[in-house]
PDB file of C-alpha atoms in Angstrom:
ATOM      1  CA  UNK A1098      -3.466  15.464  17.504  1.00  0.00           C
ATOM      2  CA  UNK A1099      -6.113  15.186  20.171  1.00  0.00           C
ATOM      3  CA  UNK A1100      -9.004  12.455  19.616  1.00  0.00           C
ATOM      4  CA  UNK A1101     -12.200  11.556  20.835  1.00  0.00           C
ATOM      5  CA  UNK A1102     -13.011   8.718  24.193  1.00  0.00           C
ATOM      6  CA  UNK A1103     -14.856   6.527  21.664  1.00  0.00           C
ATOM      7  CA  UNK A1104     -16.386   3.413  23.515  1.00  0.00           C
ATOM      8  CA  UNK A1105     -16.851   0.443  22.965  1.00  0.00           C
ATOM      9  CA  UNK A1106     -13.646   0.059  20.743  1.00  0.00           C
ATOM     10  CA  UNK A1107     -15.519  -2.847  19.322  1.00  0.00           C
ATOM     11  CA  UNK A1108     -18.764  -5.349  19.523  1.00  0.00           C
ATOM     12  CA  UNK A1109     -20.185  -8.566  18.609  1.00  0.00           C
ATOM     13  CA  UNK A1110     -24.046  -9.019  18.412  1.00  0.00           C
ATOM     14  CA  UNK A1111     -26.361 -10.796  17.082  1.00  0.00           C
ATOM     15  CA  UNK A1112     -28.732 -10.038  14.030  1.00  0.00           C
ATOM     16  CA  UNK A1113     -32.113  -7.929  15.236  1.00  0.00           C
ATOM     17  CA  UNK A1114     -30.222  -6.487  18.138  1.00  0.00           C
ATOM     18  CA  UNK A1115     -29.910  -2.888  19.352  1.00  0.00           C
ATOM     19  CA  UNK A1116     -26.622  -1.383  19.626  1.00  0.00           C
ATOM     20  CA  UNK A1117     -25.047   1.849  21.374  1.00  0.00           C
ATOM     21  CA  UNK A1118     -21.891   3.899  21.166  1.00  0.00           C
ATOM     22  CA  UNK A1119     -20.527   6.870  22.214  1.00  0.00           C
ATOM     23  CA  UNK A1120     -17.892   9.605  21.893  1.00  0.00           C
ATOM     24  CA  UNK A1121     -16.871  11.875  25.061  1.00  0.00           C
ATOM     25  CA  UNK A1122     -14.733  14.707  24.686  1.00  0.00           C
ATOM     26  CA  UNK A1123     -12.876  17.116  27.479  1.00  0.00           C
ATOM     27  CA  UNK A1124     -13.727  19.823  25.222  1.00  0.00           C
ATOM     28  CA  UNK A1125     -16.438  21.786  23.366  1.00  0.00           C
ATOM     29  CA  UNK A1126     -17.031  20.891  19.771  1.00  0.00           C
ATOM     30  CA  UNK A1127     -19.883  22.844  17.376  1.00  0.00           C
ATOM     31  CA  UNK A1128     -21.062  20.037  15.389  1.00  0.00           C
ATOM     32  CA  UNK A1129     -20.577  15.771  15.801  1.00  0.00           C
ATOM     33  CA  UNK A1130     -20.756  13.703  12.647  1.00  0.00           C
ATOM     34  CA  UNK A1131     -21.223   9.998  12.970  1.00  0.00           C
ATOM     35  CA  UNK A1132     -19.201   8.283   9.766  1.00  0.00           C
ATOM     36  CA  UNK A1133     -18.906   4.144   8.568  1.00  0.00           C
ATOM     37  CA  UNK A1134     -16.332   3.239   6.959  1.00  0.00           C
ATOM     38  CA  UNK A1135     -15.988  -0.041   5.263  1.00  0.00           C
ATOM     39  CA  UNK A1136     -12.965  -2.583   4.793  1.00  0.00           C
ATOM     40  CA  UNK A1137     -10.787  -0.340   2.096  1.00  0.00           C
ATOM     41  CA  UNK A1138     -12.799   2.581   1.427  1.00  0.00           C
ATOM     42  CA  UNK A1139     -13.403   6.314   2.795  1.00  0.00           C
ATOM     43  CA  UNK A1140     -15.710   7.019   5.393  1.00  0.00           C
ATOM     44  CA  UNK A1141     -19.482   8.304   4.836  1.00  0.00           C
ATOM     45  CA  UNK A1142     -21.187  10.120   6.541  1.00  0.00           C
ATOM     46  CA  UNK A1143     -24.066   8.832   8.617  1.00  0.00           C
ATOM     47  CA  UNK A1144     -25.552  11.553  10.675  1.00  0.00           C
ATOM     48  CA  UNK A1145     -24.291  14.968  11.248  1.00  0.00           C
ATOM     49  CA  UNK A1146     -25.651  16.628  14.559  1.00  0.00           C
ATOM     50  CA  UNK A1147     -25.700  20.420  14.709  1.00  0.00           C
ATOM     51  CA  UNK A1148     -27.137  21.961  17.869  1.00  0.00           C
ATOM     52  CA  UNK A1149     -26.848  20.876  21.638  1.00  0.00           C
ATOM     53  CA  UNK A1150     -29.387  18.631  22.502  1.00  0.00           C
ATOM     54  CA  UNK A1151     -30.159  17.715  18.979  1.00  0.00           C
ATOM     55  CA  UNK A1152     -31.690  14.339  18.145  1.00  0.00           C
ATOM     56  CA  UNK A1153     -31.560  13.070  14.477  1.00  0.00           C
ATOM     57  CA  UNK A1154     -32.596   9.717  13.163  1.00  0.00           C
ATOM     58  CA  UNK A1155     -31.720   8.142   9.792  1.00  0.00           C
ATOM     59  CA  UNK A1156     -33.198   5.007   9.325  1.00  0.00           C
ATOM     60  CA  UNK A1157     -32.478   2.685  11.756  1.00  0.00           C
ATOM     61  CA  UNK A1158     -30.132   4.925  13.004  1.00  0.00           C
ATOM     62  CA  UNK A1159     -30.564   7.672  15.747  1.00  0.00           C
ATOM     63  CA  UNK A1160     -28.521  10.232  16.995  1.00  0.00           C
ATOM     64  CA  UNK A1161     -27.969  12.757  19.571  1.00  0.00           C
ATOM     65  CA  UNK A1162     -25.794  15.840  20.569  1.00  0.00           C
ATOM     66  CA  UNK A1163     -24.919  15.904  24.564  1.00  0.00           C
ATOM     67  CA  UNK A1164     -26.562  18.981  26.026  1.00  0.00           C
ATOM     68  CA  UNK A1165     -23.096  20.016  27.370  1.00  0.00           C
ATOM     69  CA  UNK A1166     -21.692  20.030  23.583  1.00  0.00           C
ATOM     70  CA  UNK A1167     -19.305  17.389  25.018  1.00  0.00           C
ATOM     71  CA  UNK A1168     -20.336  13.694  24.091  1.00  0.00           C
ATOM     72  CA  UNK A1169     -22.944  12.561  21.923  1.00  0.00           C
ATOM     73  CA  UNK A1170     -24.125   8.865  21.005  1.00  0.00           C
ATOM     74  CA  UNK A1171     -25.182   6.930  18.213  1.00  0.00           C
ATOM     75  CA  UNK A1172     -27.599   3.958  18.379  1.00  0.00           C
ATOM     76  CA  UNK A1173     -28.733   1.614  15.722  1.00  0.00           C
ATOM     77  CA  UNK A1174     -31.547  -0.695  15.968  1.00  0.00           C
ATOM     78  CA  UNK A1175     -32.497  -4.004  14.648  1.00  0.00           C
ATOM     79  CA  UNK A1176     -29.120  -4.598  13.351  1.00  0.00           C
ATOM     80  CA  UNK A1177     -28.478  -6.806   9.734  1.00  0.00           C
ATOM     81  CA  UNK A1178     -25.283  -8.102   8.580  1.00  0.00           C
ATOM     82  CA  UNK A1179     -24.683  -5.275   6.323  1.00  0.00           C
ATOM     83  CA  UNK A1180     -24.412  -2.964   9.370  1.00  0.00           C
ATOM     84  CA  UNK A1181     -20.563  -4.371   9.760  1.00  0.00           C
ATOM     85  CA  UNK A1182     -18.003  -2.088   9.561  1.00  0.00           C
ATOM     86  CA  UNK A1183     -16.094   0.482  11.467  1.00  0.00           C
ATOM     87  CA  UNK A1184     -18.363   3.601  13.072  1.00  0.00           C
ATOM     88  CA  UNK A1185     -16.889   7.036  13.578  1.00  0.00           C
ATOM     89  CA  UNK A1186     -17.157   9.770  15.346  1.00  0.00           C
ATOM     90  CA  UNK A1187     -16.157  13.129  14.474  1.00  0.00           C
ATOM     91  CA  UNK A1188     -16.010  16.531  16.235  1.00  0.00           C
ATOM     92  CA  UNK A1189     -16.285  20.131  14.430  1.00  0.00           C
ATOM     93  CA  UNK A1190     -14.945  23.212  16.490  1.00  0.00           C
ATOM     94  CA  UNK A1191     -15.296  26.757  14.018  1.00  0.00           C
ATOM     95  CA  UNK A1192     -12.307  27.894  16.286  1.00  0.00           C
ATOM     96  CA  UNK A1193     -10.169  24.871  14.363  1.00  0.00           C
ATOM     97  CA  UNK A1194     -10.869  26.029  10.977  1.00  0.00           C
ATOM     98  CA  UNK A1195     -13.748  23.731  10.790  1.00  0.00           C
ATOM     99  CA  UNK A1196     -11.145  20.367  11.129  1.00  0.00           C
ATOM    100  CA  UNK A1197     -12.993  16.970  12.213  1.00  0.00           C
ATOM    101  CA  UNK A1198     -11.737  15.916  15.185  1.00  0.00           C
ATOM    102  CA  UNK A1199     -12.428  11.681  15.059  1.00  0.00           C
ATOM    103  CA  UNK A1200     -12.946   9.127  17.695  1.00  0.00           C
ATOM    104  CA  UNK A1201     -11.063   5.916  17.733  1.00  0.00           C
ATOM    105  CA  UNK A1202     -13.654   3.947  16.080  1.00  0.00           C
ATOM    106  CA  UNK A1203     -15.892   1.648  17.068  1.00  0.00           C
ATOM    107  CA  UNK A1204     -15.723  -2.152  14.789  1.00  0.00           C
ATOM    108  CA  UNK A1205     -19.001  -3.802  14.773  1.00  0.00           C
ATOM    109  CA  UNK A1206     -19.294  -7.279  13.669  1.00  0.00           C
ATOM    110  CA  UNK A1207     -23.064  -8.536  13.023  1.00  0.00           C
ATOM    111  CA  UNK A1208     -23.556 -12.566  13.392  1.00  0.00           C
ATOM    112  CA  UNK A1209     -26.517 -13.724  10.919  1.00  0.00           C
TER     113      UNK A1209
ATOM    114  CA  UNK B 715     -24.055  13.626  -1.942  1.00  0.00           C
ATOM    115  CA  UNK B 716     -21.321  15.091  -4.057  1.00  0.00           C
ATOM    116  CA  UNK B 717     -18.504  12.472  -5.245  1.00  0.00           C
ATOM    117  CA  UNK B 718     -14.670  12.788  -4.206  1.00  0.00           C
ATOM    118  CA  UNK B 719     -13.046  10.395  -6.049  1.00  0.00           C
ATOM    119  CA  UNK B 720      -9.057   9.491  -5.015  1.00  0.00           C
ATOM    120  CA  UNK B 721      -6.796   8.126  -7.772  1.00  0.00           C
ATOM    121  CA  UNK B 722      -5.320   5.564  -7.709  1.00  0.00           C
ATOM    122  CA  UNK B 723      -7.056   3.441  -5.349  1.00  0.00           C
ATOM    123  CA  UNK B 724      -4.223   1.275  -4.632  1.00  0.00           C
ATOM    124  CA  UNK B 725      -0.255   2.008  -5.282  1.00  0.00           C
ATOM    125  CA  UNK B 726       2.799   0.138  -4.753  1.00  0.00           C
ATOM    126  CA  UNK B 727       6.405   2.034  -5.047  1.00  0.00           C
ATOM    127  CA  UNK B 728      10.067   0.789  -4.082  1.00  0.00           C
ATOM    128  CA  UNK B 729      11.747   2.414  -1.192  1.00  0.00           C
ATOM    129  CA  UNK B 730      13.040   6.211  -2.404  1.00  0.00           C
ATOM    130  CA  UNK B 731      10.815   7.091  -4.960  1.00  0.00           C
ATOM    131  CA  UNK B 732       7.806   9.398  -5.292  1.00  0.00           C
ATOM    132  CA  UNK B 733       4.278   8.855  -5.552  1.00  0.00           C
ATOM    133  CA  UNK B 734       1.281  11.183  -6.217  1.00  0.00           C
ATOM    134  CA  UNK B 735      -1.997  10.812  -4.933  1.00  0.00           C
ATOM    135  CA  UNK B 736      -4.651  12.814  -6.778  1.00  0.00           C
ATOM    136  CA  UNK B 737      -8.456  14.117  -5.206  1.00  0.00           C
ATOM    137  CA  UNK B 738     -10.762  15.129  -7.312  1.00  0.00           C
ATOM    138  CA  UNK B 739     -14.533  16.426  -6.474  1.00  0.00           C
ATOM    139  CA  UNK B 740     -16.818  15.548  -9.230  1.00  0.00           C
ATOM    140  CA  UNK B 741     -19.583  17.476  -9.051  1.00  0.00           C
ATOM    141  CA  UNK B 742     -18.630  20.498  -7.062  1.00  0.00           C
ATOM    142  CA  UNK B 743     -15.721  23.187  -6.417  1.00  0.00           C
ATOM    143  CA  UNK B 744     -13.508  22.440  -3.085  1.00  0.00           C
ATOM    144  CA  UNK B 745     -12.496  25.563  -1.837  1.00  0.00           C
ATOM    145  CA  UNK B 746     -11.221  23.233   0.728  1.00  0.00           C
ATOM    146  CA  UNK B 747      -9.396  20.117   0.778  1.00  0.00           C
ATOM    147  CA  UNK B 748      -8.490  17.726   3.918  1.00  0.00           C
ATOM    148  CA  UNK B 749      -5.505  15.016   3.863  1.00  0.00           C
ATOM    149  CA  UNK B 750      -6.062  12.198   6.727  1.00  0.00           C
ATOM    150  CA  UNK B 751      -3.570   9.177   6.844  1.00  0.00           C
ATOM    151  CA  UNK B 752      -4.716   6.041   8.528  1.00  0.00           C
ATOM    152  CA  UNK B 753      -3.213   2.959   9.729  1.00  0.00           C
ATOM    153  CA  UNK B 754      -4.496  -0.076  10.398  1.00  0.00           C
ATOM    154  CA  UNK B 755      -6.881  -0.434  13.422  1.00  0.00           C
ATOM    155  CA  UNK B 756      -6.331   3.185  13.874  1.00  0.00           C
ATOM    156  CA  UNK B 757      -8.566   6.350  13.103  1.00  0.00           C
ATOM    157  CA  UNK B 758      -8.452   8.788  10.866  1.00  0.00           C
ATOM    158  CA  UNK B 759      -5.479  11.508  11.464  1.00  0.00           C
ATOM    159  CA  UNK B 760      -5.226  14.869   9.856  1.00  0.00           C
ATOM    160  CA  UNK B 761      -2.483  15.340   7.464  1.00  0.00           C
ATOM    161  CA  UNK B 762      -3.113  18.829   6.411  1.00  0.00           C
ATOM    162  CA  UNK B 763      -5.552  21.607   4.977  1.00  0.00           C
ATOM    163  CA  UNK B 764      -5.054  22.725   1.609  1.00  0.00           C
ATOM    164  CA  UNK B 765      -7.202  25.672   0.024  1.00  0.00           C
ATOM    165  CA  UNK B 766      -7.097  26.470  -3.101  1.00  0.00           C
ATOM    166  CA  UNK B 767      -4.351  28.783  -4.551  1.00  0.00           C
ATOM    167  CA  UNK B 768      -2.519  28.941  -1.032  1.00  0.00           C
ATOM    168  CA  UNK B 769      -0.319  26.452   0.791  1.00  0.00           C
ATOM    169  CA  UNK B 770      -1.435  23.810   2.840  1.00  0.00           C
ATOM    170  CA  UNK B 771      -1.397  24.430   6.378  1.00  0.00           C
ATOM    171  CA  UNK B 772       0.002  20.906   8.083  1.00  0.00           C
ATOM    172  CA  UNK B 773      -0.516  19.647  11.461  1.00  0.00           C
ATOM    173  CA  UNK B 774       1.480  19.143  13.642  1.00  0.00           C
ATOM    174  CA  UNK B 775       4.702  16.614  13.225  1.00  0.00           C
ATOM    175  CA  UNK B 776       3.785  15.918   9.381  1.00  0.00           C
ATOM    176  CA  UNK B 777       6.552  16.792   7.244  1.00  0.00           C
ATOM    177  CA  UNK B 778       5.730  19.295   4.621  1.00  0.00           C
ATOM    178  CA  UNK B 779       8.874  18.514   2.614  1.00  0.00           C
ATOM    179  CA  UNK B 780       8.255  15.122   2.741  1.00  0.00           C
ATOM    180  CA  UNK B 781       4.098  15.080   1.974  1.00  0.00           C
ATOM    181  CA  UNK B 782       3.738  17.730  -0.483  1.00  0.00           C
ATOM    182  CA  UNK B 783       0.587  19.197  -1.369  1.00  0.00           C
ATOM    183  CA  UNK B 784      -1.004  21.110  -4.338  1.00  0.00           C
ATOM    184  CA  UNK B 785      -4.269  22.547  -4.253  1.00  0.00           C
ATOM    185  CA  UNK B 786      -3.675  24.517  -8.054  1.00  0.00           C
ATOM    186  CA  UNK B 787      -7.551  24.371  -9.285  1.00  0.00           C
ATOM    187  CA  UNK B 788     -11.270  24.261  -7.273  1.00  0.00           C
ATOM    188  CA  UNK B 789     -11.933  20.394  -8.211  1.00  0.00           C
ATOM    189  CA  UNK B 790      -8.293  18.776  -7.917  1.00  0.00           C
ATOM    190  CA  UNK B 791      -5.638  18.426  -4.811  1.00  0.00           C
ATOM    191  CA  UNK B 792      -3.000  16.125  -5.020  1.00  0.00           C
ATOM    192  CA  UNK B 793      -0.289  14.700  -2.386  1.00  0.00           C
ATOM    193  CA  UNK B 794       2.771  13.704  -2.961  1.00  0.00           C
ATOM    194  CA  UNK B 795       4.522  11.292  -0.803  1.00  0.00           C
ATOM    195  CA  UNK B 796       8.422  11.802  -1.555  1.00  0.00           C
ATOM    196  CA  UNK B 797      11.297   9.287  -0.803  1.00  0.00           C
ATOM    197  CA  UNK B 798       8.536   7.077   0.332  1.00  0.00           C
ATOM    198  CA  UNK B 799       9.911   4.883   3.470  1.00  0.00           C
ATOM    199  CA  UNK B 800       7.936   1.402   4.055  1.00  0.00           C
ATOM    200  CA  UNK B 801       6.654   3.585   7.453  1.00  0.00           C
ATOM    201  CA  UNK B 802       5.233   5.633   4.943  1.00  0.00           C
ATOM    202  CA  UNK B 803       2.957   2.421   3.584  1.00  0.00           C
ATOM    203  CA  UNK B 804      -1.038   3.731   4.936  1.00  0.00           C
ATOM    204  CA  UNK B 805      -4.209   4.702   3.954  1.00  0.00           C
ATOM    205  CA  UNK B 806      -4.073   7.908   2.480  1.00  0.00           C
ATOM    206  CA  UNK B 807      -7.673   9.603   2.363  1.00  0.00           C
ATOM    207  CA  UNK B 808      -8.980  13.068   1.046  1.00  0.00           C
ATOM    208  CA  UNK B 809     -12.248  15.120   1.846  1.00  0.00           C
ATOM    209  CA  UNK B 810     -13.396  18.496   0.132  1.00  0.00           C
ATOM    210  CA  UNK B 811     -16.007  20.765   0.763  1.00  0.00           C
ATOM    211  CA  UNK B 812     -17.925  23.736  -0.768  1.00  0.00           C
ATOM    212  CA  UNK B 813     -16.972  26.299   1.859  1.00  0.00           C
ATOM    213  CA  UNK B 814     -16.428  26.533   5.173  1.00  0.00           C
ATOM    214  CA  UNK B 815     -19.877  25.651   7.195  1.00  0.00           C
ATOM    215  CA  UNK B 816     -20.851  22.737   4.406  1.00  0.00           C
ATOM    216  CA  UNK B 817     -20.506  19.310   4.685  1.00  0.00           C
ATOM    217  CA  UNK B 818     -17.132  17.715   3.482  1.00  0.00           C
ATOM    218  CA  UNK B 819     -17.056  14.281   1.409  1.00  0.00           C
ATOM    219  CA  UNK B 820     -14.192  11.645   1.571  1.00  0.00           C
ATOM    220  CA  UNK B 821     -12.953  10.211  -1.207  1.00  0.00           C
ATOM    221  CA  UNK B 822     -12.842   6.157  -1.332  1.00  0.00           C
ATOM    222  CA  UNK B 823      -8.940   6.477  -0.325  1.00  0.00           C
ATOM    223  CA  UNK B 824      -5.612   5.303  -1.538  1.00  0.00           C
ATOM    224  CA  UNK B 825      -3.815   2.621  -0.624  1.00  0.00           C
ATOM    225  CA  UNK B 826       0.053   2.899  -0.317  1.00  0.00           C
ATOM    226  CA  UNK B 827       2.317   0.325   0.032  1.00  0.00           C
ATOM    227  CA  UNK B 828       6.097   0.874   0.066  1.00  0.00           C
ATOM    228  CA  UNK B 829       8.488  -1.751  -0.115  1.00  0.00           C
TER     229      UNK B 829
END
């Protein structure tokens, strides 16, 4: 099935630094959901963007919706170890039946 | 946020034999139910959509004969992986929602390892 251009596929950094990914799709999607998923469970849901343009924070996390409903970006500042883990993003089309569309994932490691 | 719990977490089965995975939401009814398998390194991929009291609706190159799914009741969905191959060994994970424009919750997944 067709997935999201989700970059960078993975990232080292230190503790206390800023980090930035993003998903980029050739198509149009309604709604973009950033998940985590840890080492052997499901994913949770982080942020869930629902209108073009949107910016939504949650925590240290921030989020936005591309104006052309066809990327949007997560960042997450002043990381801490616990921050490790696998980041997600998903696409929602109504057209689809309301199916999540996910990126490739994006594995961030944290060094203490 | 409402709880989808998966049962078992972890399951291992011989080569040709059966094994049911069970989702459950906890604390709300699922008119909807998702089925994602995932290997390792890879991301999630849809499986199939299961409402409750129809038939799933799979994707496409899943086997329906092979995965079978039961959506009988508004809190439970289960898969059943039949004549399980080792190719078959994944992460099996479920997600449920209220109704259509709501938020849908994963379960913690399932673990399945053929050998």
């Amino acid at each position: 099935g067709q997935q999201l251009n989700q970059s960078p596929q993975s990232m080292f950094i230190q503790e206390g630094e800023d980090v930035s990914m993003n998903c980029t799709s050739s198509s149009i999607f309604n709604t973009w959901l950033w998940y985590k998923q840890d080492p052997g469970e499901g994913p949770v849901l982080l942020i869930a963007l629902y209108k073009a343009g949107e910016l939504t924070s949650n925590g240290r996390l921030t989020a936005q919706f591309g104006i052309t409903r066809k990327d949007s970006f997560l960042n997450i500042s002043a990381s801490i170890p616990s921050d490790v883990g696998i980041y997600f993003c998903a696409g929602q089309r109504e057209t689809s039946g309301s199916r999540l569309t996910f990126g490739e994932g994006t594995q961030l490691t944290v060094n203490p | 946020g409402a709880v989808v719990s998966q049962h078992p977490s972890w399951v291992i089965c011989k080569s040709g034999t059966s094994v049911k995975i069970e989702c459950r939401s906890l604390d709300f009814q699922a008119t909807t139910m998702f089925w994602y398998r995932q290997f390792p390194k890879q991301s999630l991929m849809l499986m199939a959509t299961s409402n409750e009291g129809s038939k799933a609706t799979y994707e496409q190159g899943v086997e329906k004969d092979k995965f079978l799914i039961n959506h009988a009741s508004l809190t439970l969905s289960t898969l059943t992986v039949t004549s399980a191959h080792p190719e078959d060994s994944s992460f099996y994970i479920c997600s449920a929602r209220w109704q259509r424009n709501t938020e849908a919750f994963f379960g913690q997944g399932t673990r399945l390892t053929v050998v």
